[in-house]
């Protein structure tokens, strides 16, 4: 155990999660990368280096989340930073969406955030750590797409959970914020990128007329967990190329 800050990033095997792990590691923290994809997250931790540790975990499974935090405490130490990035979408027609599908999205995207935040906050408080937590929300917390109703509901929940936990944890010196990405150039956008009509639709709703990068999201996350954001809590910052501000398209 050392005085080096410890950060946990969930959904860190690739994309935005890995970019967040990379940006936070650059600030001097030792990073624990958690992801349901065991082989991929192990490779990601090896690639990151700097003492990074990979820990497989399904964030939609309460027992696995509890085991994850027990393992971190035993093998690494108490985290001072948590990035709740793990998330799934499971798109499909609303009328054909099963209850199991809806619950699975809510379990990973919202219940998992609640559980991880609670576990991390208890560890921070027990160790006297004024920590920082960042939740990955989405532009779909305030806008909506009909084929991802559960995802939209979960991200709206993350937005409100961010506010509620920021208030609850402020007396302990723990800050909680969220980042809401717009359309980001990751594997989740691959099918859109391959469809000229779909990408034109996305650009029609994006005033900056380009996709964002995973690193652009990660840099905002790294700022929010740093001392430079020491007076910011309970906020969601939308990194969306201007989409939330856009009223009409023409």
PDB file of C-alpha atoms in Angstrom:
ATOM      1  CA  UNK A   1       0.000   0.000   0.000  1.00  0.00           C
ATOM      2  CA  UNK A   2       1.277   3.535  -0.858  1.00  0.00           C
ATOM      3  CA  UNK A   3       0.039   7.107  -0.859  1.00  0.00           C
ATOM      4  CA  UNK A   4      -0.477   6.882  -4.620  1.00  0.00           C
ATOM      5  CA  UNK A   5      -4.117   7.662  -5.474  1.00  0.00           C
ATOM      6  CA  UNK A   6      -6.155   4.623  -6.458  1.00  0.00           C
ATOM      7  CA  UNK A   7      -8.815   4.889  -9.149  1.00  0.00           C
ATOM      8  CA  UNK A   8     -11.436   2.367 -10.219  1.00  0.00           C
ATOM      9  CA  UNK A   9     -12.805   2.642 -13.742  1.00  0.00           C
ATOM     10  CA  UNK A  10     -15.612   0.291 -14.733  1.00  0.00           C
ATOM     11  CA  UNK A  11     -16.263  -0.771 -18.311  1.00  0.00           C
ATOM     12  CA  UNK A  12     -12.586  -0.094 -18.893  1.00  0.00           C
ATOM     13  CA  UNK A  13     -11.614  -2.735 -21.442  1.00  0.00           C
ATOM     14  CA  UNK A  14     -12.053  -0.393 -24.398  1.00  0.00           C
ATOM     15  CA  UNK A  15     -13.519   2.852 -25.694  1.00  0.00           C
ATOM     16  CA  UNK A  16     -14.400   5.632 -23.278  1.00  0.00           C
ATOM     17  CA  UNK A  17     -13.615   3.514 -20.231  1.00  0.00           C
ATOM     18  CA  UNK A  18     -10.078   2.742 -21.332  1.00  0.00           C
ATOM     19  CA  UNK A  19      -9.522   6.367 -22.345  1.00  0.00           C
ATOM     20  CA  UNK A  20     -10.621   7.427 -18.848  1.00  0.00           C
ATOM     21  CA  UNK A  21      -8.225   4.933 -17.272  1.00  0.00           C
ATOM     22  CA  UNK A  22      -5.411   6.272 -19.449  1.00  0.00           C
ATOM     23  CA  UNK A  23      -6.125   9.932 -18.658  1.00  0.00           C
ATOM     24  CA  UNK A  24      -6.371   9.300 -14.921  1.00  0.00           C
ATOM     25  CA  UNK A  25      -3.197   7.198 -14.926  1.00  0.00           C
ATOM     26  CA  UNK A  26      -1.386  10.117 -16.555  1.00  0.00           C
ATOM     27  CA  UNK A  27      -2.269  12.221 -13.518  1.00  0.00           C
ATOM     28  CA  UNK A  28      -0.362   9.781 -11.297  1.00  0.00           C
ATOM     29  CA  UNK A  29      -3.066   7.434 -10.053  1.00  0.00           C
ATOM     30  CA  UNK A  30      -2.854   3.666  -9.979  1.00  0.00           C
ATOM     31  CA  UNK A  31      -5.844   2.374 -11.895  1.00  0.00           C
ATOM     32  CA  UNK A  32      -8.023  -0.684 -11.378  1.00  0.00           C
ATOM     33  CA  UNK A  33      -9.768  -1.552 -14.635  1.00  0.00           C
ATOM     34  CA  UNK A  34     -13.007  -3.522 -14.234  1.00  0.00           C
ATOM     35  CA  UNK A  35     -14.994  -5.026 -17.079  1.00  0.00           C
ATOM     36  CA  UNK A  36     -17.224  -8.009 -17.766  1.00  0.00           C
ATOM     37  CA  UNK A  37     -14.839  -8.982 -20.602  1.00  0.00           C
ATOM     38  CA  UNK A  38     -12.095 -10.750 -18.642  1.00  0.00           C
ATOM     39  CA  UNK A  39      -9.523 -11.294 -21.400  1.00  0.00           C
ATOM     40  CA  UNK A  40     -10.007  -7.856 -22.904  1.00  0.00           C
ATOM     41  CA  UNK A  41      -9.670  -6.028 -19.598  1.00  0.00           C
ATOM     42  CA  UNK A  42      -6.545  -7.997 -18.720  1.00  0.00           C
ATOM     43  CA  UNK A  43      -4.999  -6.929 -22.021  1.00  0.00           C
ATOM     44  CA  UNK A  44      -6.074  -3.332 -21.398  1.00  0.00           C
ATOM     45  CA  UNK A  45      -4.400  -3.248 -17.975  1.00  0.00           C
ATOM     46  CA  UNK A  46      -1.208  -4.695 -19.417  1.00  0.00           C
ATOM     47  CA  UNK A  47      -1.260  -2.101 -22.183  1.00  0.00           C
ATOM     48  CA  UNK A  48      -1.819   0.720 -19.681  1.00  0.00           C
ATOM     49  CA  UNK A  49       1.010  -0.374 -17.390  1.00  0.00           C
ATOM     50  CA  UNK A  50       1.990   1.720 -14.392  1.00  0.00           C
ATOM     51  CA  UNK A  51       0.802  -0.899 -11.925  1.00  0.00           C
ATOM     52  CA  UNK A  52      -2.673  -1.060 -13.458  1.00  0.00           C
ATOM     53  CA  UNK A  53      -4.747  -4.014 -12.313  1.00  0.00           C
ATOM     54  CA  UNK A  54      -7.509  -5.829 -14.201  1.00  0.00           C
ATOM     55  CA  UNK A  55     -10.487  -7.203 -12.285  1.00  0.00           C
ATOM     56  CA  UNK A  56     -13.337  -8.907 -14.189  1.00  0.00           C
ATOM     57  CA  UNK A  57     -16.781  -7.883 -12.957  1.00  0.00           C
ATOM     58  CA  UNK A  58     -20.363  -7.795 -14.184  1.00  0.00           C
ATOM     59  CA  UNK A  59     -21.583  -4.480 -12.781  1.00  0.00           C
ATOM     60  CA  UNK A  60     -25.174  -5.689 -13.092  1.00  0.00           C
ATOM     61  CA  UNK A  61     -24.541  -8.451 -10.530  1.00  0.00           C
ATOM     62  CA  UNK A  62     -24.621  -7.182  -6.907  1.00  0.00           C
ATOM     63  CA  UNK A  63     -22.563 -10.139  -5.632  1.00  0.00           C
ATOM     64  CA  UNK A  64     -19.839  -9.506  -8.202  1.00  0.00           C
ATOM     65  CA  UNK A  65     -19.779  -5.797  -7.380  1.00  0.00           C
ATOM     66  CA  UNK A  66     -19.367  -6.570  -3.675  1.00  0.00           C
ATOM     67  CA  UNK A  67     -16.597  -9.054  -4.475  1.00  0.00           C
ATOM     68  CA  UNK A  68     -14.873  -6.476  -6.683  1.00  0.00           C
ATOM     69  CA  UNK A  69     -14.641  -3.945  -3.869  1.00  0.00           C
ATOM     70  CA  UNK A  70     -13.529  -6.589  -1.374  1.00  0.00           C
ATOM     71  CA  UNK A  71     -10.743  -7.582  -3.752  1.00  0.00           C
ATOM     72  CA  UNK A  72      -9.684  -3.973  -4.308  1.00  0.00           C
ATOM     73  CA  UNK A  73      -9.502  -3.396  -0.560  1.00  0.00           C
ATOM     74  CA  UNK A  74      -7.452  -6.536  -0.024  1.00  0.00           C
ATOM     75  CA  UNK A  75      -5.075  -6.238  -2.973  1.00  0.00           C
ATOM     76  CA  UNK A  76      -4.776  -2.546  -3.813  1.00  0.00           C
ATOM     77  CA  UNK A  77      -6.266  -0.268  -1.142  1.00  0.00           C
ATOM     78  CA  UNK A  78      -9.106   2.200  -0.765  1.00  0.00           C
ATOM     79  CA  UNK A  79      -9.991   4.078  -3.969  1.00  0.00           C
ATOM     80  CA  UNK A  80     -10.084   7.857  -3.938  1.00  0.00           C
ATOM     81  CA  UNK A  81     -11.514   7.981  -7.479  1.00  0.00           C
ATOM     82  CA  UNK A  82     -14.404   6.052  -9.032  1.00  0.00           C
ATOM     83  CA  UNK A  83     -15.520   6.311 -12.642  1.00  0.00           C
ATOM     84  CA  UNK A  84     -18.823   4.522 -13.223  1.00  0.00           C
ATOM     85  CA  UNK A  85     -18.517   3.953 -16.956  1.00  0.00           C
ATOM     86  CA  UNK A  86     -19.872   0.422 -17.525  1.00  0.00           C
ATOM     87  CA  UNK A  87     -23.034   0.448 -19.596  1.00  0.00           C
ATOM     88  CA  UNK A  88     -25.086  -1.412 -22.205  1.00  0.00           C
ATOM     89  CA  UNK A  89     -27.885  -0.408 -24.583  1.00  0.00           C
ATOM     90  CA  UNK A  90     -29.639  -3.494 -26.086  1.00  0.00           C
ATOM     91  CA  UNK A  91     -31.468  -1.541 -28.824  1.00  0.00           C
ATOM     92  CA  UNK A  92     -34.711  -2.784 -30.330  1.00  0.00           C
ATOM     93  CA  UNK A  93     -38.339  -1.963 -30.997  1.00  0.00           C
ATOM     94  CA  UNK A  94     -40.001  -0.744 -27.798  1.00  0.00           C
ATOM     95  CA  UNK A  95     -43.027  -3.010 -28.279  1.00  0.00           C
ATOM     96  CA  UNK A  96     -40.783  -6.052 -28.601  1.00  0.00           C
ATOM     97  CA  UNK A  97     -38.523  -5.261 -25.637  1.00  0.00           C
ATOM     98  CA  UNK A  98     -38.831  -7.918 -22.933  1.00  0.00           C
ATOM     99  CA  UNK A  99     -38.897  -7.171 -19.230  1.00  0.00           C
ATOM    100  CA  UNK A 100     -35.668  -9.131 -18.826  1.00  0.00           C
ATOM    101  CA  UNK A 101     -33.967  -6.941 -21.435  1.00  0.00           C
ATOM    102  CA  UNK A 102     -35.242  -3.769 -19.788  1.00  0.00           C
ATOM    103  CA  UNK A 103     -34.125  -4.919 -16.352  1.00  0.00           C
ATOM    104  CA  UNK A 104     -30.702  -5.953 -17.614  1.00  0.00           C
ATOM    105  CA  UNK A 105     -30.019  -2.451 -18.927  1.00  0.00           C
ATOM    106  CA  UNK A 106     -31.258  -0.863 -15.691  1.00  0.00           C
ATOM    107  CA  UNK A 107     -29.223  -3.305 -13.596  1.00  0.00           C
ATOM    108  CA  UNK A 108     -25.946  -2.519 -15.352  1.00  0.00           C
ATOM    109  CA  UNK A 109     -26.426   1.182 -16.088  1.00  0.00           C
ATOM    110  CA  UNK A 110     -28.221   2.377 -12.961  1.00  0.00           C
ATOM    111  CA  UNK A 111     -28.228  -0.235 -10.191  1.00  0.00           C
ATOM    112  CA  UNK A 112     -24.546  -0.916 -10.846  1.00  0.00           C
ATOM    113  CA  UNK A 113     -23.780   2.794 -10.493  1.00  0.00           C
ATOM    114  CA  UNK A 114     -25.699   2.928  -7.213  1.00  0.00           C
ATOM    115  CA  UNK A 115     -23.897  -0.118  -5.804  1.00  0.00           C
ATOM    116  CA  UNK A 116     -20.423   0.965  -6.885  1.00  0.00           C
ATOM    117  CA  UNK A 117     -20.969   4.477  -5.574  1.00  0.00           C
ATOM    118  CA  UNK A 118     -22.168   3.139  -2.228  1.00  0.00           C
ATOM    119  CA  UNK A 119     -19.260   0.695  -1.872  1.00  0.00           C
ATOM    120  CA  UNK A 120     -16.694   3.301  -2.905  1.00  0.00           C
ATOM    121  CA  UNK A 121     -18.148   5.987  -0.648  1.00  0.00           C
ATOM    122  CA  UNK A 122     -18.117   3.677   2.379  1.00  0.00           C
ATOM    123  CA  UNK A 123     -14.457   2.851   1.715  1.00  0.00           C
ATOM    124  CA  UNK A 124     -13.585   6.533   1.272  1.00  0.00           C
ATOM    125  CA  UNK A 125     -15.343   7.510   4.492  1.00  0.00           C
ATOM    126  CA  UNK A 126     -13.784   4.661   6.478  1.00  0.00           C
ATOM    127  CA  UNK A 127     -10.324   5.736   5.308  1.00  0.00           C
ATOM    128  CA  UNK A 128     -10.882   9.492   5.636  1.00  0.00           C
ATOM    129  CA  UNK A 129     -10.546  10.054   1.890  1.00  0.00           C
ATOM    130  CA  UNK A 130     -12.179  13.126   0.283  1.00  0.00           C
ATOM    131  CA  UNK A 131     -12.814  11.299  -2.953  1.00  0.00           C
ATOM    132  CA  UNK A 132     -14.285  12.058  -6.349  1.00  0.00           C
ATOM    133  CA  UNK A 133     -16.841  10.032  -8.292  1.00  0.00           C
ATOM    134  CA  UNK A 134     -17.814  10.526 -11.936  1.00  0.00           C
ATOM    135  CA  UNK A 135     -20.780   8.740 -13.490  1.00  0.00           C
ATOM    136  CA  UNK A 136     -21.107   8.235 -17.225  1.00  0.00           C
ATOM    137  CA  UNK A 137     -24.500   9.596 -18.157  1.00  0.00           C
ATOM    138  CA  UNK A 138     -25.472  10.443 -21.748  1.00  0.00           C
ATOM    139  CA  UNK A 139     -27.109  13.084 -23.868  1.00  0.00           C
ATOM    140  CA  UNK A 140     -29.960  10.570 -23.787  1.00  0.00           C
ATOM    141  CA  UNK A 141     -30.571  11.511 -20.163  1.00  0.00           C
ATOM    142  CA  UNK A 142     -32.352  14.610 -21.468  1.00  0.00           C
ATOM    143  CA  UNK A 143     -33.090  13.682 -25.101  1.00  0.00           C
ATOM    144  CA  UNK A 144     -34.434  10.342 -26.297  1.00  0.00           C
ATOM    145  CA  UNK A 145     -34.241   7.684 -28.991  1.00  0.00           C
ATOM    146  CA  UNK A 146     -37.246   5.355 -29.235  1.00  0.00           C
ATOM    147  CA  UNK A 147     -35.212   2.196 -29.888  1.00  0.00           C
ATOM    148  CA  UNK A 148     -33.245   2.500 -26.616  1.00  0.00           C
ATOM    149  CA  UNK A 149     -35.967   3.304 -24.100  1.00  0.00           C
ATOM    150  CA  UNK A 150     -34.300   1.388 -21.250  1.00  0.00           C
ATOM    151  CA  UNK A 151     -30.979   3.093 -21.934  1.00  0.00           C
ATOM    152  CA  UNK A 152     -32.620   6.521 -21.907  1.00  0.00           C
ATOM    153  CA  UNK A 153     -34.409   5.706 -18.651  1.00  0.00           C
ATOM    154  CA  UNK A 154     -31.199   4.444 -17.058  1.00  0.00           C
ATOM    155  CA  UNK A 155     -29.197   7.522 -18.028  1.00  0.00           C
ATOM    156  CA  UNK A 156     -31.922   9.849 -16.802  1.00  0.00           C
ATOM    157  CA  UNK A 157     -31.714   7.931 -13.551  1.00  0.00           C
ATOM    158  CA  UNK A 158     -27.942   8.348 -13.463  1.00  0.00           C
ATOM    159  CA  UNK A 159     -28.377  12.106 -13.814  1.00  0.00           C
ATOM    160  CA  UNK A 160     -30.678  12.261 -10.782  1.00  0.00           C
ATOM    161  CA  UNK A 161     -28.632   9.729  -8.807  1.00  0.00           C
ATOM    162  CA  UNK A 162     -25.616  11.960  -9.380  1.00  0.00           C
ATOM    163  CA  UNK A 163     -27.424  14.902  -7.806  1.00  0.00           C
ATOM    164  CA  UNK A 164     -28.790  12.908  -4.872  1.00  0.00           C
ATOM    165  CA  UNK A 165     -25.494  11.253  -4.014  1.00  0.00           C
ATOM    166  CA  UNK A 166     -23.602  14.528  -4.386  1.00  0.00           C
ATOM    167  CA  UNK A 167     -25.827  15.986  -1.688  1.00  0.00           C
ATOM    168  CA  UNK A 168     -25.621  12.895   0.511  1.00  0.00           C
ATOM    169  CA  UNK A 169     -21.836  12.653   0.317  1.00  0.00           C
ATOM    170  CA  UNK A 170     -20.917  16.347   0.442  1.00  0.00           C
ATOM    171  CA  UNK A 171     -20.612  16.315   4.263  1.00  0.00           C
ATOM    172  CA  UNK A 172     -17.897  13.683   3.842  1.00  0.00           C
ATOM    173  CA  UNK A 173     -15.941  15.723   1.304  1.00  0.00           C
ATOM    174  CA  UNK A 174     -16.826  13.370  -1.535  1.00  0.00           C
ATOM    175  CA  UNK A 175     -17.763  14.989  -4.836  1.00  0.00           C
ATOM    176  CA  UNK A 176     -20.061  13.309  -7.364  1.00  0.00           C
ATOM    177  CA  UNK A 177     -20.492  14.519 -10.942  1.00  0.00           C
ATOM    178  CA  UNK A 178     -21.452  13.070 -14.310  1.00  0.00           C
ATOM    179  CA  UNK A 179     -20.430  13.387 -17.931  1.00  0.00           C
ATOM    180  CA  UNK A 180     -23.005  13.055 -20.700  1.00  0.00           C
ATOM    181  CA  UNK A 181     -21.413  12.124 -24.027  1.00  0.00           C
ATOM    182  CA  UNK A 182     -23.081  12.762 -27.338  1.00  0.00           C
ATOM    183  CA  UNK A 183     -22.028  10.754 -30.404  1.00  0.00           C
ATOM    184  CA  UNK A 184     -18.526   9.467 -29.745  1.00  0.00           C
ATOM    185  CA  UNK A 185     -16.302   7.608 -32.203  1.00  0.00           C
ATOM    186  CA  UNK A 186     -16.143   4.220 -30.463  1.00  0.00           C
ATOM    187  CA  UNK A 187     -17.154   0.689 -31.407  1.00  0.00           C
ATOM    188  CA  UNK A 188     -20.732   1.492 -30.343  1.00  0.00           C
ATOM    189  CA  UNK A 189     -20.881   3.949 -33.271  1.00  0.00           C
ATOM    190  CA  UNK A 190     -19.424   1.523 -35.821  1.00  0.00           C
ATOM    191  CA  UNK A 191     -22.745   0.631 -37.444  1.00  0.00           C
ATOM    192  CA  UNK A 192     -23.691   4.302 -37.694  1.00  0.00           C
ATOM    193  CA  UNK A 193     -20.327   5.217 -39.206  1.00  0.00           C
ATOM    194  CA  UNK A 194     -20.827   2.530 -41.837  1.00  0.00           C
ATOM    195  CA  UNK A 195     -24.213   3.926 -42.882  1.00  0.00           C
ATOM    196  CA  UNK A 196     -24.008   7.228 -44.822  1.00  0.00           C
ATOM    197  CA  UNK A 197     -27.668   8.068 -44.160  1.00  0.00           C
ATOM    198  CA  UNK A 198     -27.341   7.358 -40.446  1.00  0.00           C
ATOM    199  CA  UNK A 199     -24.203   9.476 -40.069  1.00  0.00           C
ATOM    200  CA  UNK A 200     -25.892  12.340 -41.953  1.00  0.00           C
ATOM    201  CA  UNK A 201     -28.728  12.178 -39.433  1.00  0.00           C
ATOM    202  CA  UNK A 202     -26.263  12.293 -36.547  1.00  0.00           C
ATOM    203  CA  UNK A 203     -24.443  15.262 -38.041  1.00  0.00           C
ATOM    204  CA  UNK A 204     -27.743  17.098 -38.576  1.00  0.00           C
ATOM    205  CA  UNK A 205     -28.127  17.044 -34.788  1.00  0.00           C
ATOM    206  CA  UNK A 206     -24.495  17.952 -34.058  1.00  0.00           C
ATOM    207  CA  UNK A 207     -23.634  21.648 -34.475  1.00  0.00           C
ATOM    208  CA  UNK A 208     -19.865  20.986 -34.431  1.00  0.00           C
ATOM    209  CA  UNK A 209     -20.386  18.570 -37.364  1.00  0.00           C
ATOM    210  CA  UNK A 210     -18.122  15.779 -36.166  1.00  0.00           C
ATOM    211  CA  UNK A 211     -18.041  12.865 -33.778  1.00  0.00           C
ATOM    212  CA  UNK A 212     -16.336  13.306 -30.447  1.00  0.00           C
ATOM    213  CA  UNK A 213     -13.386  11.159 -29.416  1.00  0.00           C
ATOM    214  CA  UNK A 214     -13.120   8.912 -26.378  1.00  0.00           C
ATOM    215  CA  UNK A 215     -10.183  11.008 -25.209  1.00  0.00           C
ATOM    216  CA  UNK A 216     -12.296  14.178 -25.260  1.00  0.00           C
ATOM    217  CA  UNK A 217     -14.673  12.504 -22.812  1.00  0.00           C
ATOM    218  CA  UNK A 218     -11.786  11.178 -20.732  1.00  0.00           C
ATOM    219  CA  UNK A 219     -10.197  14.610 -20.414  1.00  0.00           C
ATOM    220  CA  UNK A 220     -13.405  16.000 -18.903  1.00  0.00           C
ATOM    221  CA  UNK A 221     -13.560  13.049 -16.506  1.00  0.00           C
ATOM    222  CA  UNK A 222      -9.925  13.582 -15.512  1.00  0.00           C
ATOM    223  CA  UNK A 223     -10.680  17.240 -14.825  1.00  0.00           C
ATOM    224  CA  UNK A 224     -13.701  16.399 -12.666  1.00  0.00           C
ATOM    225  CA  UNK A 225     -11.735  14.006 -10.447  1.00  0.00           C
ATOM    226  CA  UNK A 226      -8.875  16.489 -10.069  1.00  0.00           C
ATOM    227  CA  UNK A 227      -8.381  19.236  -7.486  1.00  0.00           C
ATOM    228  CA  UNK A 228      -9.075  21.780 -10.234  1.00  0.00           C
ATOM    229  CA  UNK A 229     -12.748  20.766  -9.974  1.00  0.00           C
ATOM    230  CA  UNK A 230     -12.728  20.920  -6.183  1.00  0.00           C
ATOM    231  CA  UNK A 231     -15.823  23.145  -5.962  1.00  0.00           C
ATOM    232  CA  UNK A 232     -17.913  21.231  -8.499  1.00  0.00           C
ATOM    233  CA  UNK A 233     -20.384  18.597  -7.355  1.00  0.00           C
ATOM    234  CA  UNK A 234     -23.829  17.415  -8.420  1.00  0.00           C
ATOM    235  CA  UNK A 235     -23.308  18.502 -12.038  1.00  0.00           C
ATOM    236  CA  UNK A 236     -23.648  16.757 -15.386  1.00  0.00           C
ATOM    237  CA  UNK A 237     -21.435  18.125 -18.143  1.00  0.00           C
ATOM    238  CA  UNK A 238     -22.678  17.304 -21.639  1.00  0.00           C
ATOM    239  CA  UNK A 239     -19.838  16.727 -24.080  1.00  0.00           C
ATOM    240  CA  UNK A 240     -21.993  16.500 -27.182  1.00  0.00           C
ATOM    241  CA  UNK A 241     -20.811  18.922 -29.872  1.00  0.00           C
ATOM    242  CA  UNK A 242     -23.722  21.250 -29.070  1.00  0.00           C
ATOM    243  CA  UNK A 243     -26.568  18.758 -29.479  1.00  0.00           C
ATOM    244  CA  UNK A 244     -28.364  19.576 -26.216  1.00  0.00           C
ATOM    245  CA  UNK A 245     -28.480  23.245 -27.192  1.00  0.00           C
ATOM    246  CA  UNK A 246     -29.968  22.601 -30.621  1.00  0.00           C
ATOM    247  CA  UNK A 247     -33.664  23.358 -31.152  1.00  0.00           C
ATOM    248  CA  UNK A 248     -34.559  23.085 -34.850  1.00  0.00           C
ATOM    249  CA  UNK A 249     -32.579  21.565 -37.685  1.00  0.00           C
ATOM    250  CA  UNK A 250     -32.696  22.859 -41.223  1.00  0.00           C
TER     251      UNK A 250
END
